[in-house]
């Protein structure tokens, strides 16, 4: 299949592109490199039929040309901004990238007559579910509490509204919306990794501290109503997440929109993650307690049973230490990321 991967130079998009190439698909990456890494694309280039186009997804003529020239069959739309804290600081930037960006993708698909999409969404669409909604099923009412979650929910609605319209018109539009939990780890073979600028995610920050690149790790909030007072998240290995994309792609059914949680079904507190990072690295890096980070819900972990039932997907790498060990191996070999 000819797959357009938006955001394919980014952390998750590049891992998807890697797997698609390895399984014989032709991949076209569209990325404006605002967060993605050209060096990640360079690593993918020898692996198969890959084209890279550096552009904003909103450049309509250019993107139309890409759909035409590469005879795109299906879109995996990863391209987005994904930092909760930054979204609170710069909300319009998030609406532009995540909401308007998805609008541009859907318009480009419509222009090109492409009817299949796997869309990257997030558990941030749920907001701060009450304790009876934990673990979170897809039926939990989406009530996002930060601009990141709201911008992604808007994008979801665009996908589902378009799908409804197409279905009513007898069209064969097919979409799967994957709501990611906290994606962690990297390609177990070490070809790709996580290289965010700026880095805000807990696991890579701990690994940077273990390498001596930061004086300490701040724990954002120790007064949450959780057993150890810190936030609980569901850390899913990027390789498992990509399995979910491939399974979704293969199962896309004309006229159908599906929404799935992609998580392990287990929650770990910030303190547990810090301890796991200390264990895996063997470095007892310093930790300081800091105020809560705006926009952070206390507890988010998935009930992933729907995707298990429908697609047979389940997280295979559920041991946090193993997931962190993959990230650590890459980090140690690439202390400056792809540079
Ligand atoms: N976190 C933290 N210190 C950091 C980075 C993150 O305490 O330096 C916490 C953050 O407040 C959240 C959890 O770790 O509760 C996971 O945050 P991350 O940014 O990795 O992912 P998010 O849940 O925002 O997608």
Short mmCIF file of C-alpha atoms and ligand atoms in Angstrom, two decimals:
data_model
loop_
_atom_site.label_atom_id
_atom_site.label_comp_id
_atom_site.label_asym_id
_atom_site.label_seq_id
_atom_site.Cartn_x
_atom_site.Cartn_y
_atom_site.Cartn_z
CA UNK A 1 0.00 0.00 0.00
CA UNK A 2 1.11 3.61 -0.57
CA UNK A 3 0.91 5.25 2.82
CA UNK A 4 1.23 8.97 3.53
CA UNK A 5 2.72 9.48 6.97
CA UNK A 6 2.30 13.03 8.26
CA UNK A 7 4.76 13.85 11.00
CA UNK A 8 6.88 10.91 9.84
CA UNK A 9 10.11 12.59 10.97
CA UNK A 10 8.84 12.72 14.53
CA UNK A 11 9.19 10.19 17.30
CA UNK A 12 6.10 8.07 16.72
CA UNK A 13 5.67 8.81 13.02
CA UNK A 14 9.21 7.68 12.25
CA UNK A 15 8.64 4.40 14.10
CA UNK A 16 5.49 3.88 12.02
CA UNK A 17 7.36 4.64 8.80
CA UNK A 18 10.05 2.15 9.80
CA UNK A 19 7.53 -0.64 10.30
CA UNK A 20 5.61 0.19 7.13
CA UNK A 21 8.82 0.04 5.10
CA UNK A 22 9.85 -3.22 6.73
CA UNK A 23 6.51 -4.77 5.86
CA UNK A 24 6.80 -3.79 2.20
CA UNK A 25 4.68 -0.65 2.01
CA UNK A 26 5.67 2.49 0.12
CA UNK A 27 5.93 5.42 2.51
CA UNK A 28 5.68 9.14 1.85
CA UNK A 29 6.61 11.32 4.78
CA UNK A 30 5.25 14.84 4.93
CA UNK A 31 6.81 16.81 7.76
CA UNK A 32 7.64 20.48 8.23
CA UNK A 33 10.53 19.55 10.56
CA UNK A 34 9.26 21.94 13.21
CA UNK A 35 9.50 19.07 15.67
CA UNK A 36 10.65 16.20 13.47
CA UNK A 37 14.24 15.27 12.70
CA UNK A 38 15.62 15.08 9.18
CA UNK A 39 18.20 12.60 10.51
CA UNK A 40 15.41 10.17 11.41
CA UNK A 41 14.29 10.24 7.78
CA UNK A 42 17.88 9.64 6.66
CA UNK A 43 17.93 6.45 8.70
CA UNK A 44 14.75 5.25 7.04
CA UNK A 45 15.80 5.99 3.49
CA UNK A 46 17.80 2.78 2.84
CA UNK A 47 14.96 0.59 4.08
CA UNK A 48 12.57 0.76 1.15
CA UNK A 49 10.41 2.94 -1.05
CA UNK A 50 10.47 6.18 0.89
CA UNK A 51 9.83 9.74 -0.24
CA UNK A 52 10.25 12.73 2.01
CA UNK A 53 8.52 16.05 1.43
CA UNK A 54 9.36 18.94 3.72
CA UNK A 55 6.21 20.99 3.89
CA UNK A 56 3.48 22.22 6.13
CA UNK A 57 0.42 20.05 5.64
CA UNK A 58 -1.57 23.22 4.92
CA UNK A 59 0.31 23.87 1.65
CA UNK A 60 -2.62 22.66 -0.43
CA UNK A 61 -1.12 22.63 -3.95
CA UNK A 62 2.07 20.99 -2.81
CA UNK A 63 0.28 18.35 -0.78
CA UNK A 64 -2.15 17.65 -3.64
CA UNK A 65 0.87 16.98 -5.81
CA UNK A 66 2.22 14.52 -3.25
CA UNK A 67 -1.05 12.58 -3.14
CA UNK A 68 -1.07 12.44 -6.95
CA UNK A 69 2.57 11.61 -7.58
CA UNK A 70 2.80 8.97 -4.88
CA UNK A 71 -0.66 7.49 -5.60
CA UNK A 72 -1.55 7.58 -1.91
CA UNK A 73 -4.00 4.88 -0.71
CA UNK A 74 -4.12 5.66 2.98
CA UNK A 75 -3.06 8.34 5.45
CA UNK A 76 -1.56 7.92 8.89
CA UNK A 77 -1.85 11.35 10.44
CA UNK A 78 0.72 11.79 13.22
CA UNK A 79 1.73 15.39 12.52
CA UNK A 80 0.80 17.40 15.61
CA UNK A 81 2.06 19.23 18.64
CA UNK A 82 1.77 17.15 21.78
CA UNK A 83 2.88 18.93 24.95
CA UNK A 84 0.19 19.60 27.51
CA UNK A 85 2.08 22.41 29.25
CA UNK A 86 2.99 24.13 25.99
CA UNK A 87 -0.62 23.93 24.85
CA UNK A 88 -1.67 25.87 27.93
CA UNK A 89 0.98 28.52 27.14
CA UNK A 90 0.34 28.70 23.40
CA UNK A 91 -3.23 27.56 22.76
CA UNK A 92 -3.63 29.04 19.30
CA UNK A 93 -0.53 27.29 18.09
CA UNK A 94 -2.11 24.01 19.19
CA UNK A 95 -5.41 24.72 17.48
CA UNK A 96 -3.54 25.61 14.31
CA UNK A 97 -1.34 22.55 14.29
CA UNK A 98 -3.76 19.94 15.60
CA UNK A 99 -7.21 21.14 14.57
CA UNK A 100 -6.48 23.18 11.42
CA UNK A 101 -3.74 20.69 10.49
CA UNK A 102 -6.21 17.80 10.54
CA UNK A 103 -8.68 19.87 8.56
CA UNK A 104 -6.00 20.34 5.90
CA UNK A 105 -5.27 16.60 5.85
CA UNK A 106 -8.95 15.74 5.40
CA UNK A 107 -9.36 18.35 2.65
CA UNK A 108 -6.32 17.00 0.88
CA UNK A 109 -7.72 13.47 1.14
CA UNK A 110 -11.02 14.63 -0.26
CA UNK A 111 -9.34 16.47 -3.14
CA UNK A 112 -7.39 13.31 -3.94
CA UNK A 113 -10.25 10.85 -3.44
CA UNK A 114 -8.42 9.04 -0.62
CA UNK A 115 -10.83 7.45 1.85
CA UNK A 116 -8.73 5.72 4.51
CA UNK A 117 -7.12 7.29 7.55
CA UNK A 118 -5.61 6.16 10.82
CA UNK A 119 -5.64 9.18 13.10
CA UNK A 120 -3.38 9.75 16.11
CA UNK A 121 -5.39 10.97 19.03
CA UNK A 122 -4.79 10.97 22.74
CA UNK A 123 -6.12 10.06 26.13
CA UNK A 124 -5.95 13.82 26.82
CA UNK A 125 -9.34 13.95 25.08
CA UNK A 126 -10.85 12.37 28.21
CA UNK A 127 -9.77 15.19 30.49
CA UNK A 128 -9.64 14.23 34.14
CA UNK A 129 -12.01 11.25 34.43
CA UNK A 130 -13.57 10.56 37.81
CA UNK A 131 -12.39 7.49 39.69
CA UNK A 132 -15.35 5.37 38.55
CA UNK A 133 -14.25 5.94 34.93
CA UNK A 134 -10.77 4.48 35.61
CA UNK A 135 -9.58 2.40 33.82
CA UNK A 136 -10.81 4.47 30.91
CA UNK A 137 -12.96 2.91 28.23
CA UNK A 138 -13.78 4.62 24.95
CA UNK A 139 -17.25 5.37 26.32
CA UNK A 140 -15.85 7.68 29.00
CA UNK A 141 -17.23 11.14 28.12
CA UNK A 142 -14.54 13.26 26.46
CA UNK A 143 -14.10 16.42 28.54
CA UNK A 144 -10.56 17.62 27.86
CA UNK A 145 -9.03 20.01 30.38
CA UNK A 146 -6.26 21.54 28.29
CA UNK A 147 -5.90 23.00 24.78
CA UNK A 148 -3.94 19.95 23.62
CA UNK A 149 -6.80 17.60 24.45
CA UNK A 150 -9.39 20.02 23.09
CA UNK A 151 -7.53 20.50 19.80
CA UNK A 152 -7.27 16.73 19.35
CA UNK A 153 -10.93 16.21 20.20
CA UNK A 154 -11.85 18.82 17.58
CA UNK A 155 -9.77 16.90 15.07
CA UNK A 156 -11.52 13.64 16.03
CA UNK A 157 -14.88 15.32 15.44
CA UNK A 158 -13.79 16.42 11.98
CA UNK A 159 -12.90 12.83 11.14
CA UNK A 160 -16.17 11.40 12.50
CA UNK A 161 -18.36 14.14 10.95
CA UNK A 162 -16.78 13.61 7.58
CA UNK A 163 -17.17 9.85 7.90
CA UNK A 164 -20.86 10.25 8.83
CA UNK A 165 -21.45 12.44 5.81
CA UNK A 166 -19.67 10.05 3.50
CA UNK A 167 -21.57 7.09 4.87
CA UNK A 168 -24.88 8.90 4.37
CA UNK A 169 -23.87 9.54 0.78
CA UNK A 170 -22.99 5.88 0.23
CA UNK A 171 -19.24 6.60 0.23
CA UNK A 172 -16.61 4.24 1.54
CA UNK A 173 -14.68 6.48 3.93
CA UNK A 174 -12.96 4.50 6.68
CA UNK A 175 -11.22 5.84 9.76
CA UNK A 176 -9.65 4.55 12.92
CA UNK A 177 -8.95 6.97 15.74
CA UNK A 178 -6.29 5.73 18.13
CA UNK A 179 -6.22 7.39 21.52
CA UNK A 180 -2.67 6.94 22.72
CA UNK A 181 -1.72 6.82 26.35
CA UNK A 182 1.90 7.66 27.29
CA UNK A 183 4.11 6.41 24.50
CA UNK A 184 7.59 5.39 25.63
CA UNK A 185 10.60 3.34 24.53
CA UNK A 186 12.05 3.07 21.06
CA UNK A 187 12.85 0.64 18.29
CA UNK A 188 14.31 -2.37 20.15
CA UNK A 189 16.94 -2.68 17.40
CA UNK A 190 18.10 0.86 18.22
CA UNK A 191 17.65 2.39 14.76
CA UNK A 192 15.32 5.16 15.93
CA UNK A 193 14.71 6.92 19.22
CA UNK A 194 13.04 9.78 21.02
CA UNK A 195 14.62 13.18 20.36
CA UNK A 196 12.26 15.99 21.27
CA UNK A 197 13.37 19.64 21.33
CA UNK A 198 12.43 20.74 23.89
CA UNK A 199 12.13 17.51 25.86
CA UNK A 200 9.28 17.54 28.34
CA UNK A 201 8.41 13.86 28.74
CA UNK A 202 9.13 12.13 31.98
CA UNK A 203 11.11 9.08 30.84
CA UNK A 204 13.58 10.86 28.52
CA UNK A 205 14.03 13.58 31.13
CA UNK A 206 14.97 10.96 33.73
CA UNK A 207 17.37 9.35 31.27
CA UNK A 208 18.99 12.73 30.55
CA UNK A 209 19.44 13.22 34.28
CA UNK A 210 21.02 9.75 34.52
CA UNK A 211 23.47 10.78 31.80
CA UNK A 212 24.36 13.93 33.72
CA UNK A 213 22.70 16.21 31.15
CA UNK A 214 20.39 17.68 33.81
CA UNK A 215 21.07 18.36 37.47
CA UNK A 216 17.84 16.70 38.61
CA UNK A 217 14.30 15.68 37.75
CA UNK A 218 11.35 17.72 39.03
CA UNK A 219 8.28 15.81 40.10
CA UNK A 220 5.35 18.01 39.13
CA UNK A 221 2.91 17.70 41.99
CA UNK A 222 3.08 15.42 45.02
CA UNK A 223 -0.35 16.26 46.42
CA UNK A 224 -2.59 14.44 43.99
CA UNK A 225 -5.21 12.04 45.34
CA UNK A 226 -3.16 8.99 44.36
CA UNK A 227 -1.41 6.45 46.60
CA UNK A 228 1.97 8.25 46.50
CA UNK A 229 0.63 11.73 45.65
CA UNK A 230 2.01 11.80 42.09
CA UNK A 231 0.21 11.47 38.75
CA UNK A 232 -0.50 8.06 37.32
CA UNK A 233 -0.11 7.30 33.61
CA UNK A 234 -0.20 4.28 31.31
CA UNK A 235 3.19 3.87 29.59
CA UNK A 236 2.85 1.99 26.31
CA UNK A 237 5.87 0.88 24.25
CA UNK A 238 6.10 2.64 20.90
CA UNK A 239 6.56 -0.73 19.16
CA UNK A 240 3.26 -1.97 20.57
CA UNK A 241 1.61 1.29 19.52
CA UNK A 242 2.83 0.74 15.97
CA UNK A 243 1.41 -2.79 16.04
CA UNK A 244 -1.94 -1.14 16.78
CA UNK A 245 -1.54 1.09 13.72
CA UNK A 246 -0.79 -1.80 11.42
CA UNK A 247 -3.71 -3.80 12.80
CA UNK A 248 -5.96 -0.76 12.39
CA UNK A 249 -4.81 -0.20 8.86
CA UNK A 250 -5.51 -3.77 7.89
CA UNK A 251 -8.95 -3.74 9.52
CA UNK A 252 -10.21 -0.45 8.04
CA UNK A 253 -13.72 -1.22 6.85
CA UNK A 254 -15.52 1.02 4.35
CA UNK A 255 -18.14 3.16 6.04
CA UNK A 256 -16.72 2.50 9.48
CA UNK A 257 -15.20 4.82 12.09
CA UNK A 258 -13.66 3.16 15.10
CA UNK A 259 -12.08 4.66 18.17
CA UNK A 260 -9.69 2.66 20.30
CA UNK A 261 -7.67 3.27 23.43
CA UNK A 262 -4.07 2.16 23.03
CA UNK A 263 -2.52 1.52 26.41
CA UNK A 264 -1.29 -1.35 28.53
CA UNK A 265 -4.15 -1.20 31.01
CA UNK A 266 -1.70 -0.53 33.86
CA UNK A 267 -0.93 2.72 35.60
CA UNK A 268 2.41 3.85 37.05
CA UNK A 269 2.96 6.89 39.23
CA UNK A 270 5.63 9.49 38.49
CA UNK A 271 7.59 8.20 41.48
CA UNK A 272 7.39 4.64 40.16
CA UNK A 273 8.69 5.77 36.78
CA UNK A 274 11.55 7.69 38.42
CA UNK A 275 12.44 4.60 40.47
CA UNK A 276 12.31 2.40 37.35
CA UNK A 277 14.62 4.81 35.52
CA UNK A 278 17.06 4.76 38.43
CA UNK A 279 16.94 0.96 38.46
CA UNK A 280 17.45 0.54 34.72
CA UNK A 281 20.24 3.13 34.46
CA UNK A 282 21.89 2.25 37.74
CA UNK A 283 22.18 6.01 38.41
CA UNK A 284 20.66 7.52 41.51
CA UNK A 285 19.93 10.91 39.92
CA UNK A 286 18.51 13.71 42.05
CA UNK A 287 14.82 14.38 42.27
CA UNK A 288 13.11 17.54 43.51
CA UNK A 289 9.48 18.05 44.33
CA UNK A 290 7.88 20.85 42.33
CA UNK A 291 4.40 22.36 42.01
CA UNK A 292 1.79 20.76 39.79
CA UNK A 293 2.13 21.35 36.05
CA UNK A 294 -0.95 23.16 34.71
CA UNK A 295 -3.27 20.94 32.69
CA UNK A 296 -2.19 17.58 34.17
CA UNK A 297 -5.02 15.21 35.14
CA UNK A 298 -4.23 13.01 38.17
CA UNK A 299 -4.90 9.52 36.80
CA UNK A 300 -5.05 8.21 33.25
CA UNK A 301 -4.82 4.57 32.32
CA UNK A 302 -6.60 2.60 29.68
CA UNK A 303 -9.06 -0.16 29.51
CA UNK A 304 -7.76 -1.42 26.18
CA UNK A 305 -10.22 -4.31 25.86
CA UNK A 306 -12.10 -2.94 22.85
CA UNK A 307 -9.07 -3.00 20.55
CA UNK A 308 -8.24 -6.43 21.97
CA UNK A 309 -11.67 -7.77 21.08
CA UNK A 310 -11.91 -6.16 17.66
CA UNK A 311 -8.35 -6.33 16.35
CA UNK A 312 -6.66 -8.85 18.61
CA UNK A 313 -4.20 -6.14 19.73
CA UNK A 314 -2.74 -6.23 23.16
CA UNK A 315 0.40 -4.59 24.53
CA UNK A 316 3.19 -7.16 24.55
CA UNK A 317 5.87 -5.07 26.24
CA UNK A 318 4.13 -4.40 29.52
CA UNK A 319 7.18 -4.47 31.76
CA UNK A 320 8.09 -0.83 32.42
CA UNK A 321 11.77 -1.62 33.05
CA UNK A 322 12.08 -3.34 29.67
CA UNK A 323 10.46 -0.40 27.89
CA UNK A 324 12.76 2.04 29.68
CA UNK A 325 15.75 -0.18 28.90
CA UNK A 326 15.08 0.23 25.17
CA UNK A 327 14.92 4.00 25.58
CA UNK A 328 18.07 3.97 27.73
CA UNK A 329 20.11 2.01 25.21
CA UNK A 330 19.30 4.57 22.52
CA UNK A 331 19.85 7.52 24.80
CA UNK A 332 23.25 6.26 25.89
CA UNK A 333 24.33 5.75 22.29
CA UNK A 334 22.81 9.10 21.21
CA UNK A 335 23.25 11.50 24.12
CA UNK A 336 22.62 14.41 21.74
CA UNK A 337 19.74 12.72 19.96
CA UNK A 338 20.13 12.47 16.20
CA UNK A 339 22.85 15.12 16.09
N1 LIG B 1 6.35 14.85 34.84
C1 LIG B 1 7.11 15.23 35.93
N2 LIG B 1 8.34 15.78 35.70
C2 LIG B 1 8.82 16.01 34.44
C3 LIG B 1 8.04 15.62 33.34
C4 LIG B 1 6.80 15.05 33.58
O1 LIG B 1 6.71 15.05 37.08
O2 LIG B 1 9.93 16.56 34.31
C5 LIG B 1 5.05 14.23 35.08
C6 LIG B 1 3.90 14.98 34.44
O3 LIG B 1 3.45 16.00 35.31
C7 LIG B 1 2.89 13.86 34.24
C8 LIG B 1 3.75 12.62 33.97
O4 LIG B 1 5.05 12.96 34.47
O5 LIG B 1 2.17 13.64 35.42
C9 LIG B 1 3.86 12.29 32.51
O6 LIG B 1 4.20 13.47 31.82
P1 LIG B 1 4.70 13.47 30.32
O7 LIG B 1 5.04 14.90 29.96
O8 LIG B 1 5.78 12.46 30.14
O9 LIG B 1 3.45 12.96 29.49
P2 LIG B 1 1.93 13.49 29.42
O10 LIG B 1 1.18 12.70 30.45
O11 LIG B 1 1.94 14.97 29.66
O12 LIG B 1 1.53 13.14 28.03
#
